[in-house]
mmCIF file of C-alpha atoms in Angstrom:
data_model
loop_
_atom_site.group_PDB
_atom_site.id
_atom_site.type_symbol
_atom_site.label_atom_id
_atom_site.label_comp_id
_atom_site.label_asym_id
_atom_site.label_seq_id
_atom_site.Cartn_x
_atom_site.Cartn_y
_atom_site.Cartn_z
ATOM 1 C CA MET A 1 -4.380 -54.798 7.074
ATOM 2 C CA ALA A 2 -7.163 -56.561 8.915
ATOM 3 C CA GLU A 3 -8.764 -53.379 10.236
ATOM 4 C CA PHE A 4 -8.845 -51.828 6.758
ATOM 5 C CA ASP A 5 -10.433 -54.986 5.359
ATOM 6 C CA THR A 6 -13.076 -54.700 8.076
ATOM 7 C CA ILE A 7 -13.782 -51.063 7.206
ATOM 8 C CA SER A 8 -13.982 -51.699 3.458
ATOM 9 C CA LYS A 9 -16.276 -54.721 3.787
ATOM 10 C CA HIS A 10 -18.472 -52.939 6.315
ATOM 11 C CA LEU A 11 -18.968 -49.990 3.960
ATOM 12 C CA ILE A 12 -19.580 -52.199 0.927
ATOM 13 C CA GLN A 13 -22.241 -54.134 2.827
ATOM 14 C CA LYS A 14 -24.044 -50.871 3.620
ATOM 15 C CA TYR A 15 -23.446 -49.011 0.362
ATOM 16 C CA PRO A 16 -22.964 -51.535 -2.473
ATOM 17 C CA ASP A 17 -24.556 -49.168 -5.009
ATOM 18 C CA ASP A 18 -21.889 -46.526 -4.360
ATOM 19 C CA PHE A 19 -19.001 -48.951 -4.875
ATOM 20 C CA ALA A 20 -20.493 -50.625 -7.937
ATOM 21 C CA SER A 21 -21.129 -47.275 -9.626
ATOM 22 C CA PHE A 22 -17.703 -45.925 -8.648
ATOM 23 C CA THR A 23 -15.670 -48.844 -9.969
ATOM 24 C CA LEU A 24 -17.751 -49.289 -13.134
ATOM 25 C CA GLY A 25 -17.827 -45.561 -13.825
ATOM 26 C CA ARG A 26 -21.565 -45.469 -14.498
ATOM 27 C CA GLU A 27 -24.770 -44.804 -12.552
ATOM 28 C CA ASP A 28 -27.175 -47.181 -14.320
ATOM 29 C CA VAL A 29 -26.207 -50.143 -12.136
ATOM 30 C CA GLU A 30 -28.785 -52.261 -10.332
ATOM 31 C CA VAL A 31 -27.327 -54.052 -7.319
ATOM 32 C CA LEU A 32 -28.826 -57.504 -6.847
ATOM 33 C CA ALA A 33 -26.777 -58.888 -3.941
ATOM 34 C CA VAL A 34 -23.554 -58.599 -1.985
ATOM 35 C CA ILE A 35 -22.055 -62.093 -2.053
ATOM 36 C CA ASP A 36 -20.737 -63.619 1.152
ATOM 37 C CA THR A 37 -17.037 -64.160 0.379
ATOM 38 C CA GLU A 38 -16.464 -66.332 3.461
ATOM 39 C CA GLN A 39 -17.096 -69.300 1.151
ATOM 40 C CA TYR A 40 -13.763 -68.671 -0.544
ATOM 41 C CA THR A 41 -11.623 -69.412 2.495
ATOM 42 C CA VAL A 42 -11.542 -73.200 1.903
ATOM 43 C CA GLU A 43 -10.065 -73.248 -1.586
ATOM 44 C CA ALA A 44 -8.630 -69.781 -2.018
ATOM 45 C CA ARG A 45 -7.854 -66.639 -0.077
ATOM 46 C CA GLN A 46 -11.039 -64.763 0.732
ATOM 47 C CA THR A 47 -11.711 -61.923 -1.684
ATOM 48 C CA ASP A 48 -12.559 -58.506 -0.270
ATOM 49 C CA SER A 49 -15.919 -58.076 -2.009
ATOM 50 C CA LEU A 50 -18.149 -59.506 -4.712
ATOM 51 C CA ILE A 51 -21.287 -57.616 -5.740
ATOM 52 C CA ARG A 52 -23.794 -59.150 -8.146
ATOM 53 C CA VAL A 53 -25.302 -56.421 -10.320
ATOM 54 C CA ARG A 54 -27.325 -55.969 -13.483
ATOM 55 C CA ILE A 55 -26.100 -53.641 -16.227
ATOM 56 C CA ASP A 56 -27.589 -53.354 -19.692
ATOM 57 C CA GLY A 57 -29.929 -56.238 -18.852
ATOM 58 C CA GLU A 58 -27.060 -58.626 -17.995
ATOM 59 C CA GLU A 59 -26.044 -60.004 -14.607
ATOM 60 C CA VAL A 60 -22.343 -59.576 -13.822
ATOM 61 C CA LEU A 61 -20.033 -59.612 -10.813
ATOM 62 C CA VAL A 62 -18.169 -56.557 -9.545
ATOM 63 C CA HIS A 63 -15.060 -57.626 -7.645
ATOM 64 C CA ASN A 64 -13.176 -55.071 -5.530
ATOM 65 C CA GLU A 65 -9.884 -55.955 -3.876
ATOM 66 C CA PHE A 66 -8.463 -53.409 -1.407
ATOM 67 C CA GLN A 67 -4.702 -53.071 -0.986
ATOM 68 C CA THR A 68 -2.708 -50.856 1.370
ATOM 69 C CA THR A 69 0.645 -51.872 -0.144
ATOM 70 C CA ASP A 70 1.996 -53.692 -3.189
ATOM 71 C CA SER A 71 1.508 -57.445 -3.140
ATOM 72 C CA THR A 72 4.800 -59.296 -3.587
ATOM 73 C CA ASN A 73 4.191 -62.902 -2.571
ATOM 74 C CA PRO A 74 2.460 -63.623 -4.823
ATOM 75 C CA GLN A 75 2.452 -60.523 -6.996
ATOM 76 C CA MET A 76 -0.892 -58.862 -7.613
ATOM 77 C CA PRO A 77 -1.467 -60.099 -11.202
ATOM 78 C CA ARG A 78 -1.104 -63.698 -10.056
ATOM 79 C CA ARG A 79 -3.382 -63.155 -7.060
ATOM 80 C CA MET A 80 -6.035 -61.515 -9.201
ATOM 81 C CA ALA A 81 -5.874 -64.318 -11.766
ATOM 82 C CA GLY A 82 -6.615 -66.763 -8.944
ATOM 83 C CA TYR A 83 -9.503 -64.719 -7.546
ATOM 84 C CA ILE A 84 -11.060 -64.142 -10.960
ATOM 85 C CA GLY A 85 -10.749 -67.763 -12.047
ATOM 86 C CA HIS A 86 -12.289 -68.994 -8.807
ATOM 87 C CA ALA A 87 -15.196 -66.535 -9.063
ATOM 88 C CA ILE A 88 -15.894 -67.544 -12.654
ATOM 89 C CA ARG A 89 -15.921 -71.214 -11.684
ATOM 90 C CA GLN A 90 -18.107 -70.565 -8.655
ATOM 91 C CA HIS A 91 -20.695 -68.262 -10.243
ATOM 92 C CA GLY A 92 -20.382 -68.592 -14.023
ATOM 93 C CA LEU A 93 -20.881 -64.865 -14.581
ATOM 94 C CA PRO A 94 -18.820 -62.183 -16.320
ATOM 95 C CA ILE A 95 -16.642 -60.393 -13.784
ATOM 96 C CA TYR A 96 -15.411 -56.814 -13.547
ATOM 97 C CA SER A 97 -12.390 -56.901 -11.237
ATOM 98 C CA ASN A 98 -10.701 -53.938 -9.589
ATOM 99 C CA VAL A 99 -7.759 -53.455 -7.257
ATOM 100 C CA ILE A 100 -8.188 -50.347 -5.110
ATOM 101 C CA TYR A 101 -4.890 -49.094 -3.662
ATOM 102 C CA LEU A 102 -5.277 -47.041 -0.500
ATOM 103 C CA ARG A 103 -1.771 -45.718 0.166
ATOM 104 C CA PRO A 104 -0.498 -42.993 -2.195
ATOM 105 C CA ASN A 105 2.686 -44.881 -3.142
ATOM 106 C CA ALA A 106 1.036 -48.274 -3.715
ATOM 107 C CA GLY A 107 0.087 -49.825 -7.044
ATOM 108 C CA GLN A 108 2.365 -47.744 -9.249
ATOM 109 C CA ARG A 109 3.860 -50.854 -10.861
ATOM 110 C CA ASP A 110 0.686 -52.926 -11.062
ATOM 111 C CA PRO A 111 0.202 -53.623 -14.800
ATOM 112 C CA GLY A 112 -3.503 -54.437 -14.453
ATOM 113 C CA HIS A 113 -3.209 -57.811 -16.150
ATOM 114 C CA TYR A 114 -1.951 -61.362 -15.887
ATOM 115 C CA ILE A 115 -0.516 -62.640 -19.158
ATOM 116 C CA GLN A 116 0.860 -66.062 -20.031
ATOM 117 C CA ALA A 117 2.259 -66.648 -23.500
ATOM 118 C CA HIS A 118 3.972 -70.005 -23.293
ATOM 119 C CA LEU A 119 4.178 -72.879 -25.742
ATOM 120 C CA GLY A 120 1.145 -71.630 -27.610
ATOM 121 C CA TYR A 121 -1.048 -71.581 -24.485
ATOM 122 C CA GLU A 122 -2.059 -67.971 -24.114
ATOM 123 C CA ILE A 123 -3.901 -66.676 -21.056
ATOM 124 C CA THR A 124 -4.827 -63.021 -20.572
ATOM 125 C CA ILE A 125 -6.719 -61.770 -17.521
ATOM 126 C CA ARG A 126 -7.253 -58.051 -17.143
ATOM 127 C CA TYR A 127 -8.441 -56.007 -14.183
ATOM 128 C CA ARG A 128 -8.666 -52.315 -13.402
ATOM 129 C CA VAL A 129 -6.109 -50.620 -11.153
ATOM 130 C CA ILE A 130 -7.597 -47.805 -9.066
ATOM 131 C CA ARG A 131 -5.141 -45.690 -7.075
ATOM 132 C CA LEU A 132 -7.159 -43.437 -4.793
ATOM 133 C CA ILE A 133 -4.472 -40.729 -4.816
ATOM 134 C CA GLU A 134 -5.213 -40.283 -8.539
ATOM 135 C CA ILE A 135 -8.963 -39.784 -7.945
ATOM 136 C CA GLU A 136 -10.246 -36.222 -7.525
ATOM 137 C CA GLY A 137 -11.721 -36.197 -4.028
ATOM 138 C CA GLN A 138 -13.849 -33.053 -4.188
ATOM 139 C CA PRO A 139 -16.434 -34.463 -6.636
ATOM 140 C CA ILE A 140 -16.872 -37.476 -4.340
ATOM 141 C CA LEU A 141 -17.599 -35.146 -1.416
ATOM 142 C CA ASN A 142 -19.948 -33.066 -3.568
ATOM 143 C CA THR A 143 -22.009 -36.022 -4.808
ATOM 144 C CA GLY A 144 -22.452 -37.284 -1.251
ATOM 145 C CA HIS A 145 -22.016 -41.006 -1.903
ATOM 146 C CA SER A 146 -21.924 -42.117 1.732
ATOM 147 C CA GLY A 147 -19.967 -45.314 1.101
ATOM 148 C CA LEU A 148 -17.132 -43.455 -0.621
ATOM 149 C CA ILE A 149 -16.868 -40.451 1.714
ATOM 150 C CA PRO A 150 -14.653 -42.302 4.264
ATOM 151 C CA PHE A 151 -12.060 -42.824 1.494
ATOM 152 C CA THR A 152 -11.873 -39.164 0.405
ATOM 153 C CA PRO A 153 -8.918 -38.239 2.672
ATOM 154 C CA LEU A 154 -6.871 -40.765 0.649
ATOM 155 C CA MET A 155 -7.856 -39.091 -2.648
ATOM 156 C CA LYS A 156 -6.340 -36.124 -4.455
ATOM 157 C CA PRO A 157 -7.172 -32.810 -2.740
ATOM 158 C CA PRO A 158 -8.234 -29.714 -4.704
ATOM 159 C CA GLU A 159 -5.431 -27.848 -6.447
ATOM 160 C CA GLY A 160 -3.426 -25.762 -3.986
ATOM 161 C CA MET A 161 -5.048 -27.192 -0.832
ATOM 162 C CA ALA A 162 -2.692 -28.511 1.849
ATOM 163 C CA SER A 163 -3.214 -32.131 2.859
ATOM 164 C CA ASP A 164 -4.109 -31.263 6.472
ATOM 165 C CA ALA A 165 -6.732 -28.772 5.282
ATOM 166 C CA TRP A 166 -8.126 -31.406 2.930
ATOM 167 C CA LEU A 167 -8.462 -33.933 5.760
ATOM 168 C CA HIS A 168 -10.260 -31.320 7.871
ATOM 169 C CA GLN A 169 -12.654 -30.553 5.008
ATOM 170 C CA CYS A 170 -13.407 -34.261 4.521
ATOM 171 C CA ILE A 171 -14.144 -34.834 8.198
ATOM 172 C CA HIS A 172 -16.190 -31.637 8.474
ATOM 173 C CA THR A 173 -18.255 -32.543 5.403
ATOM 174 C CA ALA A 174 -18.917 -36.011 6.804
ATOM 175 C CA ARG A 175 -19.967 -34.569 10.173
ATOM 176 C CA MET A 176 -22.387 -32.077 8.622
ATOM 177 C CA ARG A 177 -24.246 -34.544 6.386
ATOM 178 C CA SER A 178 -27.945 -34.710 7.164
ATOM 179 C CA ILE A 179 -28.400 -38.450 7.587
ATOM 180 C CA ASP A 180 -29.171 -40.878 10.393
ATOM 181 C CA ARG A 181 -26.777 -40.434 13.325
ATOM 182 C CA SER A 182 -25.726 -44.092 13.415
ATOM 183 C CA TYR A 183 -24.785 -44.044 9.715
ATOM 184 C CA ARG A 184 -22.846 -40.803 10.125
ATOM 185 C CA ALA A 185 -21.025 -42.267 13.125
ATOM 186 C CA ASP A 186 -19.995 -45.322 11.112
ATOM 187 C CA TYR A 187 -18.475 -43.520 8.193
ATOM 188 C CA LEU A 188 -16.768 -40.965 10.445
ATOM 189 C CA ALA A 189 -15.196 -43.886 12.313
ATOM 190 C CA GLY A 190 -14.169 -45.434 8.998
ATOM 191 C CA MET A 191 -12.761 -42.161 7.714
ATOM 192 C CA VAL A 192 -10.658 -41.569 10.827
ATOM 193 C CA ALA A 193 -9.261 -45.114 10.754
ATOM 194 C CA LEU A 194 -8.448 -44.960 7.029
ATOM 195 C CA SER A 195 -6.797 -41.555 7.465
ATOM 196 C CA GLU A 196 -4.131 -43.191 9.611
ATOM 197 C CA LEU A 197 -2.697 -44.673 6.402
ATOM 198 C CA VAL A 198 -1.599 -41.196 5.306
ATOM 199 C CA TYR A 199 -1.842 -38.616 8.087
ATOM 200 C CA ALA A 200 -0.007 -38.206 11.382
ATOM 201 C CA SER A 201 -1.959 -39.284 14.464
ATOM 202 C CA GLU A 202 -1.500 -35.822 15.993
ATOM 203 C CA THR A 203 -3.108 -34.190 12.957
ATOM 204 C CA ILE A 204 -6.094 -36.531 13.055
ATOM 205 C CA SER A 205 -6.547 -36.093 16.819
ATOM 206 C CA ASP A 206 -6.428 -32.303 16.498
ATOM 207 C CA ILE A 207 -9.174 -32.292 13.846
ATOM 208 C CA ILE A 208 -11.323 -34.724 15.842
ATOM 209 C CA PHE A 209 -11.035 -32.374 18.831
ATOM 210 C CA LYS A 210 -11.888 -29.288 16.776
ATOM 211 C CA GLU A 211 -14.918 -30.976 15.217
ATOM 212 C CA GLY A 212 -16.042 -32.447 18.554
ATOM 213 C CA ILE A 213 -16.831 -35.868 17.105
ATOM 214 C CA MET A 214 -15.076 -38.321 19.433
ATOM 215 C CA ASP A 215 -18.256 -39.229 21.301
ATOM 216 C CA LEU A 216 -20.063 -39.753 17.997
ATOM 217 C CA ILE A 217 -17.288 -42.016 16.717
ATOM 218 C CA ARG A 218 -17.404 -44.089 19.907
ATOM 219 C CA GLU A 219 -21.103 -44.755 19.268
ATOM 220 C CA SER A 220 -20.294 -46.361 15.928
ATOM 221 C CA SER A 221 -20.787 -50.102 15.524
ATOM 222 C CA LEU A 222 -17.744 -50.029 13.236
ATOM 223 C CA PHE A 223 -15.623 -48.368 15.931
ATOM 224 C CA GLN A 224 -16.769 -50.961 18.453
ATOM 225 C CA SER A 225 -15.948 -53.785 16.022
ATOM 226 C CA LEU A 226 -12.452 -52.382 15.400
ATOM 227 C CA THR A 227 -11.910 -51.948 19.142
ATOM 228 C CA GLN A 228 -12.953 -55.551 19.757
ATOM 229 C CA GLN A 229 -10.543 -56.752 17.065
ATOM 230 C CA SER A 230 -7.746 -54.773 18.686
ATOM 231 C CA ARG A 231 -8.499 -56.267 22.099
ATOM 232 C CA GLU A 232 -8.595 -59.806 20.712
ATOM 233 C CA LYS A 233 -5.290 -59.275 18.921
ATOM 234 C CA ALA A 234 -3.697 -57.949 22.109
ATOM 235 C CA ARG A 235 -5.066 -60.916 24.051
ATOM 236 C CA GLU A 236 -3.736 -63.394 21.482
ATOM 237 C CA GLU A 237 -0.333 -61.722 21.513
ATOM 238 C CA GLY A 238 -0.365 -61.850 25.306
ATOM 239 C CA ILE A 239 -1.212 -65.566 25.254
ATOM 240 C CA GLU A 240 1.559 -66.209 22.735
ATOM 241 C CA GLN A 241 4.056 -64.238 24.810
ATOM 242 C CA GLY A 242 3.047 -66.159 27.930
ATOM 243 C CA GLY A 243 3.380 -69.437 26.008
ATOM 244 C CA ARG A 244 6.848 -68.430 24.817
ATOM 245 C CA GLU A 245 8.014 -67.645 28.356
ATOM 246 C CA ARG A 246 6.664 -70.956 29.616
ATOM 247 C CA ALA A 247 8.335 -72.830 26.728
ATOM 248 C CA ILE A 248 11.700 -71.229 27.525
ATOM 249 C CA GLU A 249 11.319 -72.128 31.187
ATOM 250 C CA ASP A 250 10.414 -75.762 30.380
ATOM 251 C CA LEU A 251 13.315 -76.123 27.951
ATOM 252 C CA LEU A 252 15.846 -74.725 30.420
ATOM 253 C CA ASP A 253 14.494 -77.040 33.132
ATOM 254 C CA VAL A 254 15.106 -80.090 30.902
ATOM 255 C CA LEU A 255 18.636 -78.921 30.080
ATOM 256 C CA GLU A 256 19.377 -78.332 33.755
ATOM 257 C CA ILE A 257 18.122 -81.786 34.754
ATOM 258 C CA ARG A 258 19.828 -83.677 31.952
ATOM 259 C CA PHE A 259 23.058 -81.713 31.357
ATOM 260 C CA ASN A 260 23.460 -79.501 34.433
ATOM 261 C CA ILE A 261 23.022 -76.320 32.361
ATOM 262 C CA HIS A 262 22.367 -73.239 34.520
ATOM 263 C CA GLU A 263 21.054 -69.778 33.621
ATOM 264 C CA THR A 264 24.577 -68.365 33.393
ATOM 265 C CA HIS A 265 25.516 -70.791 30.593
ATOM 266 C CA PRO A 266 25.736 -69.212 27.068
ATOM 267 C CA ILE A 267 23.169 -71.704 25.760
ATOM 268 C CA SER A 268 20.624 -70.336 28.229
ATOM 269 C CA ALA A 269 21.062 -66.825 26.839
ATOM 270 C CA ARG A 270 20.647 -68.077 23.262
ATOM 271 C CA ILE A 271 17.454 -69.935 24.140
ATOM 272 C CA SER A 272 16.006 -66.941 25.962
ATOM 273 C CA ALA A 273 16.444 -64.864 22.801
ATOM 274 C CA ILE A 274 14.359 -67.214 20.607
ATOM 275 C CA GLU A 275 11.054 -65.605 19.594
ATOM 276 C CA ASP A 276 9.528 -68.496 17.636
ATOM 277 C CA LEU A 277 7.267 -70.529 19.932
ATOM 278 C CA GLN A 278 7.229 -73.542 17.589
ATOM 279 C CA ARG A 279 11.014 -73.549 17.473
ATOM 280 C CA LEU A 280 11.138 -73.611 21.276
ATOM 281 C CA LYS A 281 8.732 -76.544 21.373
ATOM 282 C CA GLN A 282 10.858 -78.470 18.858
ATOM 283 C CA LEU A 283 13.982 -77.826 20.906
ATOM 284 C CA HIS A 284 12.170 -78.942 24.049
ATOM 285 C CA ARG A 285 11.355 -82.302 22.483
ATOM 286 C CA ALA A 286 14.920 -82.572 21.218
ATOM 287 C CA ALA A 287 16.365 -81.796 24.669
ATOM 288 C CA ILE A 288 14.424 -84.746 26.080
ATOM 289 C CA GLN A 289 15.632 -87.145 23.368
ATOM 290 C CA VAL A 290 19.244 -86.226 22.517
ATOM 291 C CA THR A 291 22.073 -88.282 24.009
ATOM 292 C CA SER A 292 24.487 -85.413 24.706
ATOM 293 C CA LEU A 293 24.742 -81.673 25.154
ATOM 294 C CA GLU A 294 26.851 -81.526 21.997
ATOM 295 C CA ALA A 295 24.044 -83.110 20.000
ATOM 296 C CA PHE A 296 21.563 -80.579 21.373
ATOM 297 C CA GLN A 297 23.909 -77.691 20.579
ATOM 298 C CA HIS A 298 24.214 -78.971 17.027
ATOM 299 C CA LEU A 299 20.399 -78.781 16.685
ATOM 300 C CA LEU A 300 20.423 -75.312 18.223
ATOM 301 C CA ASP A 301 22.952 -74.154 15.632
ATOM 302 C CA GLU A 302 20.846 -75.329 12.683
#
């Protein structure tokens, strides 16, 4: 979900007013700051976004957590209890917490609360569950809130409109908005990337071609950031794969030297099938230290 985190945080940084008003369900919200959530990585998992706002003369936090799927380990109520408690300790402000589910089938069983009622120690933490598929998308397009427009393809289309036609309308509306080109490029890039959660790649590509927006999307700083992330991930996976191949080779060399095991031996085939690099490194150390092939095989069987 890293790319969707990147998109969501990028849009919140640019359009905090849109997200604060959307999740609170009111327009009279004064955004004071978007809080850097990198500080949470030491003691707790980094939250997706914290916005400090003023409503009715009071400063509060608006916390939005984006989810593509249901959280199972730990479950979402427990995760949210941790996030909310940490934010309260860190900032000492009232907090309005929301979980925004992106995929249509996600969040259906999220109760929107964490409740402990045990031995007289009662704890209740509530948060709002927002499933985008339950949000009417057309009013979002009509109001023109730039930060929310990229999410409209994941929302409920107008009655009777096919999903593919709805996606085309969302992309067309985004393309035709009269705003700075760089801003339009960013939320078009975000919209296309988010659409991949629901729509077939062929459908998205066909609409991009019809609208003639590929060059505009490529200009986007968001598109370039996502592309860089993809390249870095591919490079890391390549490094890991190369490390795995080298680890297998080193382990087989030790076994050949110590126990005369050749590549045709069944143990060689088993080792070559191991994907876990750390496991291969452990077996390599063991192969150097064990006193017999039987002892090594026993470790391999564990």
